CSV table of C-alpha atoms and ligand atoms in Angstrom, one decimal:
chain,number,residue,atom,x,y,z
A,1,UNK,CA,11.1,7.2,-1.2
A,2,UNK,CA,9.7,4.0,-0.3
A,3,UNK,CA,7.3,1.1,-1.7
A,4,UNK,CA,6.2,-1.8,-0.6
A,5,UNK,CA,4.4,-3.8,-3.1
A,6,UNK,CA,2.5,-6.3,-1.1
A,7,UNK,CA,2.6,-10.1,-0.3
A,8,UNK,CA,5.1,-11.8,-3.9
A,9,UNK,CA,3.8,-14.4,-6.2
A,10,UNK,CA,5.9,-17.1,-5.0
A,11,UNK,CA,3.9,-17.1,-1.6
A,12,UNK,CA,1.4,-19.0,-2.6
A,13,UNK,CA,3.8,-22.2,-3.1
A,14,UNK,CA,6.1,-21.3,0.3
A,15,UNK,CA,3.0,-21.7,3.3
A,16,UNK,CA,5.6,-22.8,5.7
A,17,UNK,CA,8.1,-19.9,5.3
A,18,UNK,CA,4.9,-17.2,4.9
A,19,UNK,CA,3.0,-18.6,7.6
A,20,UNK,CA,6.2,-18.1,10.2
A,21,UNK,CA,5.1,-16.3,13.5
A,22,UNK,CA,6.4,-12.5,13.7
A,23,UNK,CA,5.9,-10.0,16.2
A,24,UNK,CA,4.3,-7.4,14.6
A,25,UNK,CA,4.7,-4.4,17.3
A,26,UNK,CA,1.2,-5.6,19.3
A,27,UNK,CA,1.2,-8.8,18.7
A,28,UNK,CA,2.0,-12.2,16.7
A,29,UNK,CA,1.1,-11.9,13.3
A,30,UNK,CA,1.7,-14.1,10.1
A,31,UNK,CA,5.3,-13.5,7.9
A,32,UNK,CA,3.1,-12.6,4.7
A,33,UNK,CA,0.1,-13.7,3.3
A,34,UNK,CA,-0.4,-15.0,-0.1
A,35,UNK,CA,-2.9,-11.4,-0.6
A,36,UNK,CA,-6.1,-11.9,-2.7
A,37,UNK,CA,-7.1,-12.0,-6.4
A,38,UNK,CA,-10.1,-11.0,-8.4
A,39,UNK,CA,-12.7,-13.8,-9.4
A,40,UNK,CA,-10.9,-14.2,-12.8
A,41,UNK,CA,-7.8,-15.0,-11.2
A,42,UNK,CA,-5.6,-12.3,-11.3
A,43,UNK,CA,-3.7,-11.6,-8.4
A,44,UNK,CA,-3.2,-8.9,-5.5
A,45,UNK,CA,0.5,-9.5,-5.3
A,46,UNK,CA,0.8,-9.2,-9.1
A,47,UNK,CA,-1.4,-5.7,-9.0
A,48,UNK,CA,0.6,-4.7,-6.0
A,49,UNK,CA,3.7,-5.1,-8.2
A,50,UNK,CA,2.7,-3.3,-11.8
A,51,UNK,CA,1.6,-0.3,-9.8
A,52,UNK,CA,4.6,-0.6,-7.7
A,53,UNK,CA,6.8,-0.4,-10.8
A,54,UNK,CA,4.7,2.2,-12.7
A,55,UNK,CA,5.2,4.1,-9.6
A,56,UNK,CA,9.0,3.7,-9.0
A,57,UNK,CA,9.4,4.7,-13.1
A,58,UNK,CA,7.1,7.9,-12.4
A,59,UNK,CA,9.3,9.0,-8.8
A,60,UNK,CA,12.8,7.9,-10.9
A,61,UNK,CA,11.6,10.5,-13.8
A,62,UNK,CA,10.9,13.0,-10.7
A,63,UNK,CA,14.5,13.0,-9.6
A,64,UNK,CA,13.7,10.6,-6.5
A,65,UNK,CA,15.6,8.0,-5.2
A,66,UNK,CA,13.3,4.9,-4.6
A,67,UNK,CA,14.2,1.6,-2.7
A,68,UNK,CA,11.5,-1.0,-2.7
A,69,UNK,CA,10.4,-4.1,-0.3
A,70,UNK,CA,10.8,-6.8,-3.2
A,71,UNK,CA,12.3,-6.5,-7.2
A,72,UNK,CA,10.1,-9.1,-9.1
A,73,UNK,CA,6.9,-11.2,-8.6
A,74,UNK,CA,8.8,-14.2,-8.7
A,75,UNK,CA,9.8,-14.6,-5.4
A,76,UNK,CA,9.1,-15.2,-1.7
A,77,UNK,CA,8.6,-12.1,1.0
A,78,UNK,CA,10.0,-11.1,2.5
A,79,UNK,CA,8.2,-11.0,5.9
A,80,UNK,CA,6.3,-7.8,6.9
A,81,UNK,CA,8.8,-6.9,9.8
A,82,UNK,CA,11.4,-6.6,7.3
A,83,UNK,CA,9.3,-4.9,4.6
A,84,UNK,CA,9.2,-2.3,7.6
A,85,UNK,CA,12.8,-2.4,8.6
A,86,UNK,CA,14.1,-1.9,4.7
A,87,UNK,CA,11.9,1.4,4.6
A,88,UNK,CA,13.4,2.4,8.1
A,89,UNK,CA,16.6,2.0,7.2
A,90,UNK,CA,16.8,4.0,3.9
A,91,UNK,CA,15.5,6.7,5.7
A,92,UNK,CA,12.5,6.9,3.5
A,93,UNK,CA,11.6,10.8,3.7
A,94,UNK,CA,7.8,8.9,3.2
A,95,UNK,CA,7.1,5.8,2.1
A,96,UNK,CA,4.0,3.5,1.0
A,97,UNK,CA,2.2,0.0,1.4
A,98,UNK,CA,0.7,-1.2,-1.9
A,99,UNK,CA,-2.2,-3.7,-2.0
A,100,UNK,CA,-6.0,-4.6,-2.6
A,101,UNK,CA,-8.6,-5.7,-0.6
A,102,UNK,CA,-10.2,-8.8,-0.5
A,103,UNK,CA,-13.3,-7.5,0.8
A,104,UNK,CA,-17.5,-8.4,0.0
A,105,UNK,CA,-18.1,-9.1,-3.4
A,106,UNK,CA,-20.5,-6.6,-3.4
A,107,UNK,CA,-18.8,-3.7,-1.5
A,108,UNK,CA,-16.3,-1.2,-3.8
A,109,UNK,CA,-13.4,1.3,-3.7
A,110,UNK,CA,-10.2,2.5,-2.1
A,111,UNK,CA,-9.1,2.4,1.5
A,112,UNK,CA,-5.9,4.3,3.3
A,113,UNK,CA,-4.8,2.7,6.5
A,114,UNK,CA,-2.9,5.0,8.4
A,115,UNK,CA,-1.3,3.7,11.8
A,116,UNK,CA,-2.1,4.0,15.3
A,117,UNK,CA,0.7,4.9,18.1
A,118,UNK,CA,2.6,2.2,19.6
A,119,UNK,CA,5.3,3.6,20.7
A,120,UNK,CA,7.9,2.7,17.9
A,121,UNK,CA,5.9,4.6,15.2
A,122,UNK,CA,4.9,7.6,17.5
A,123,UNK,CA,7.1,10.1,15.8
A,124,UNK,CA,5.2,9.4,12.4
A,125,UNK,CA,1.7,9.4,13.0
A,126,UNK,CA,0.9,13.2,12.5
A,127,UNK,CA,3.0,12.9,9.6
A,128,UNK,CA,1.6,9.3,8.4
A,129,UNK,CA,-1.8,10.7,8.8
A,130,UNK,CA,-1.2,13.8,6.9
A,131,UNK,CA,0.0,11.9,3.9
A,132,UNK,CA,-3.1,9.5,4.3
A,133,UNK,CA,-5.2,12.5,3.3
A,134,UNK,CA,-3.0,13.3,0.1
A,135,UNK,CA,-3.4,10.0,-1.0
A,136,UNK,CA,-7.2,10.1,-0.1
A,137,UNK,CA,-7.4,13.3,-2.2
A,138,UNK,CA,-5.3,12.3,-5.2
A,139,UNK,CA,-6.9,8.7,-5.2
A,140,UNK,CA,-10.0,11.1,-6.3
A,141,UNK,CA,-8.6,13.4,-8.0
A,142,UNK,CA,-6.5,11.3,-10.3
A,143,UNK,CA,-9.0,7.9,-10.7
A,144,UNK,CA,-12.4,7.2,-10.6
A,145,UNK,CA,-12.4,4.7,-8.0
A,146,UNK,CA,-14.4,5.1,-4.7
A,147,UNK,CA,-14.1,5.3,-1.8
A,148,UNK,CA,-14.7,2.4,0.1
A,149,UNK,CA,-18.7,1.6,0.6
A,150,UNK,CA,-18.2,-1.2,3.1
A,151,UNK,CA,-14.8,-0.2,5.5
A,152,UNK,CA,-13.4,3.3,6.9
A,153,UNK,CA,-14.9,6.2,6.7
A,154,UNK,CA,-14.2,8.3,3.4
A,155,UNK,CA,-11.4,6.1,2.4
A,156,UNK,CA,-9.5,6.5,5.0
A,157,UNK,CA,-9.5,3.9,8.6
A,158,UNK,CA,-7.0,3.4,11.1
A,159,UNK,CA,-5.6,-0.1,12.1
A,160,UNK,CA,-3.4,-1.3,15.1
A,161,UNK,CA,-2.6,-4.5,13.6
A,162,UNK,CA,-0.1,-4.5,10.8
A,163,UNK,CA,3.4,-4.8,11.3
A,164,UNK,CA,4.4,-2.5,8.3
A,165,UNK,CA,2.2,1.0,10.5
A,166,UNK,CA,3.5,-0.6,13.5
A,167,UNK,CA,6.9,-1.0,13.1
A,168,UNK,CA,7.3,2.1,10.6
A,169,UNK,CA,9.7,5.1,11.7
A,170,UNK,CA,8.9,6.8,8.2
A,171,UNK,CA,5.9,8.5,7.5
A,172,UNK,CA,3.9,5.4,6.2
A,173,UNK,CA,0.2,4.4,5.4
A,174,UNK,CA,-1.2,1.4,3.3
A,175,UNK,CA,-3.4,1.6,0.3
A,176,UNK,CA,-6.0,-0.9,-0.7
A,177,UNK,CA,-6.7,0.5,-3.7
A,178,UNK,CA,-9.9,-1.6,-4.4
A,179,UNK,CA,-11.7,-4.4,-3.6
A,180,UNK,CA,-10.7,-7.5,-5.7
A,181,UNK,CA,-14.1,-9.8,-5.7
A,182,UNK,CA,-16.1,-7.0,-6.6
A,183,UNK,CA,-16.6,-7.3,-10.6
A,184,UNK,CA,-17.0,-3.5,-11.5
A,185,UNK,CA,-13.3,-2.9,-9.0
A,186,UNK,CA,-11.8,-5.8,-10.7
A,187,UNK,CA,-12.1,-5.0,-14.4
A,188,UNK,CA,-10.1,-1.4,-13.4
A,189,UNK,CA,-7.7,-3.2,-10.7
A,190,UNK,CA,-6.6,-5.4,-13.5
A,191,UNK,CA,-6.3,-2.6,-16.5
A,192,UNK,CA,-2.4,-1.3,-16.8
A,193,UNK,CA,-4.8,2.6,-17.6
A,194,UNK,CA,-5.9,2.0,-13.9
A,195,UNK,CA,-2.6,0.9,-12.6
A,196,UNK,CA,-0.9,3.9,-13.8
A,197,UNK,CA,-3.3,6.1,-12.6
A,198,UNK,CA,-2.9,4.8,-9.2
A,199,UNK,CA,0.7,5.7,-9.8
A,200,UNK,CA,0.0,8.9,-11.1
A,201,UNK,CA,-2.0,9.4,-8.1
A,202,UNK,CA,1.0,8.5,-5.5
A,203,UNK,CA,3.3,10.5,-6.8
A,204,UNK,CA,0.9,13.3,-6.9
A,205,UNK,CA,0.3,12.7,-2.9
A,206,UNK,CA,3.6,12.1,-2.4
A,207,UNK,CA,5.3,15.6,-3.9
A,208,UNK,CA,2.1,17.3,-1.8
A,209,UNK,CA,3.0,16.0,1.6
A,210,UNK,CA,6.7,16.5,0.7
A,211,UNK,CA,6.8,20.2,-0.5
A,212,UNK,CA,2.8,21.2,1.7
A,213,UNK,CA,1.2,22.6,-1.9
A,214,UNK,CA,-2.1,21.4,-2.4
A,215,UNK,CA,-2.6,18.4,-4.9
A,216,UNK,CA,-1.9,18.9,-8.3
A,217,UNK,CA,-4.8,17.9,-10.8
A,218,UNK,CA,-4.7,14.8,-12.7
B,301,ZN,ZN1,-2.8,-7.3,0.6
């Protein structure tokens, strides 16, 4: 199983290593980004990484064997294109992008991007897009998040432009499970309840896609 917790908290003291130039499948794209954060100050990367661990704790309990993108919040990275070669290289039987969206202040909710064929992911877009509907379903079965009012279409939107769906030779999609600046999304993205939910949530998608039974309940 994989998980990539998005962007790290050193980032935002590292610009010149984040903002290196990768090739991202289709085109150049930035190493990493420093992510978002809610008005109060809270940040993406550090959301990104409690659900992340709440989420590697829940799979461990499960019998799973998890490798992850990054071990702490302390650090820097790595770049997306290695985020996307660790997954492909354990094999991950399925595997997903943590993060939060830095969207309107005024729009809410949860979005699943699920990748397009380019060529080096086309063996894992039925499968990718297959586990973007568990996660869709177990998002609203298991929390009482939206889905998004502003981007996608019933949580779920496809995107060309991320090395991570680009790159991926594992069954992969990226979840923004809220939208940050909103005030209503940020008092539950920032609430360790929330966070395990989302977690509760994952692994609920992810033992659906892996053994085909519906969702469980949450
Ligand atoms: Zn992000």
């Amino acid at each position: 199983m994989g998980i990539d917790p998005g962007h790290n908290g050193g980032n935002f003291t590292n610009s010149a290593i984040i903002n290196k130039i990768i090739w991202n499948g289709r085109a150049d794209e930035s190493c990493d980004t420093t992510g978002t954060a809610t008005a109060g100050g809270y940040t993406e990367a550090q959301f990104n990484f409690s659900v992340a661990a709440y989420l590697r704790a829940d799979l461990i309990a499960a019998g799973a064997h998890v490798v992850m993108t990054r071990d702490s919040n302390g650090g820097v990275g790595p770049c997306v294109t290695t985020r996307a070669q660790i997954l492909n290289d354990a094999h991950a039987n399925v595997a997903i992008d943590i993060h939060a969206d830095g969207g309107p202040a005024t729009g809410r909710g949860f979005t699943v991007l699920e990748p397009v064929a380019d060529a080096a992911n086309d063996k894992v877009i039925a499968s990718s897009k297959a586990f973007g509907v568990d996660v869709r379903d177990a998002m609203l079965a298991y929390t009482t998040m939206p889905p998004s009012t502003y981007y996608g279409a019933s949580g779920v939107v496809e995107r060309n432009d991320l090395a991570g769906l680009n790159l991926t030779t594992v069954p992969k999609i990226l979840v923004e499970c809220g939208n940050m600046p909103n005030a209503t999304d940020a008092r539950m993205l920032t609430s360790p309840a929330f966070q395990q939910q989302v977690a509760r949530a994952f692994t609920a998608a992810i033992v659906a896609f892996l053994t085909g039974r519906p969702i469980a309940r949450g």
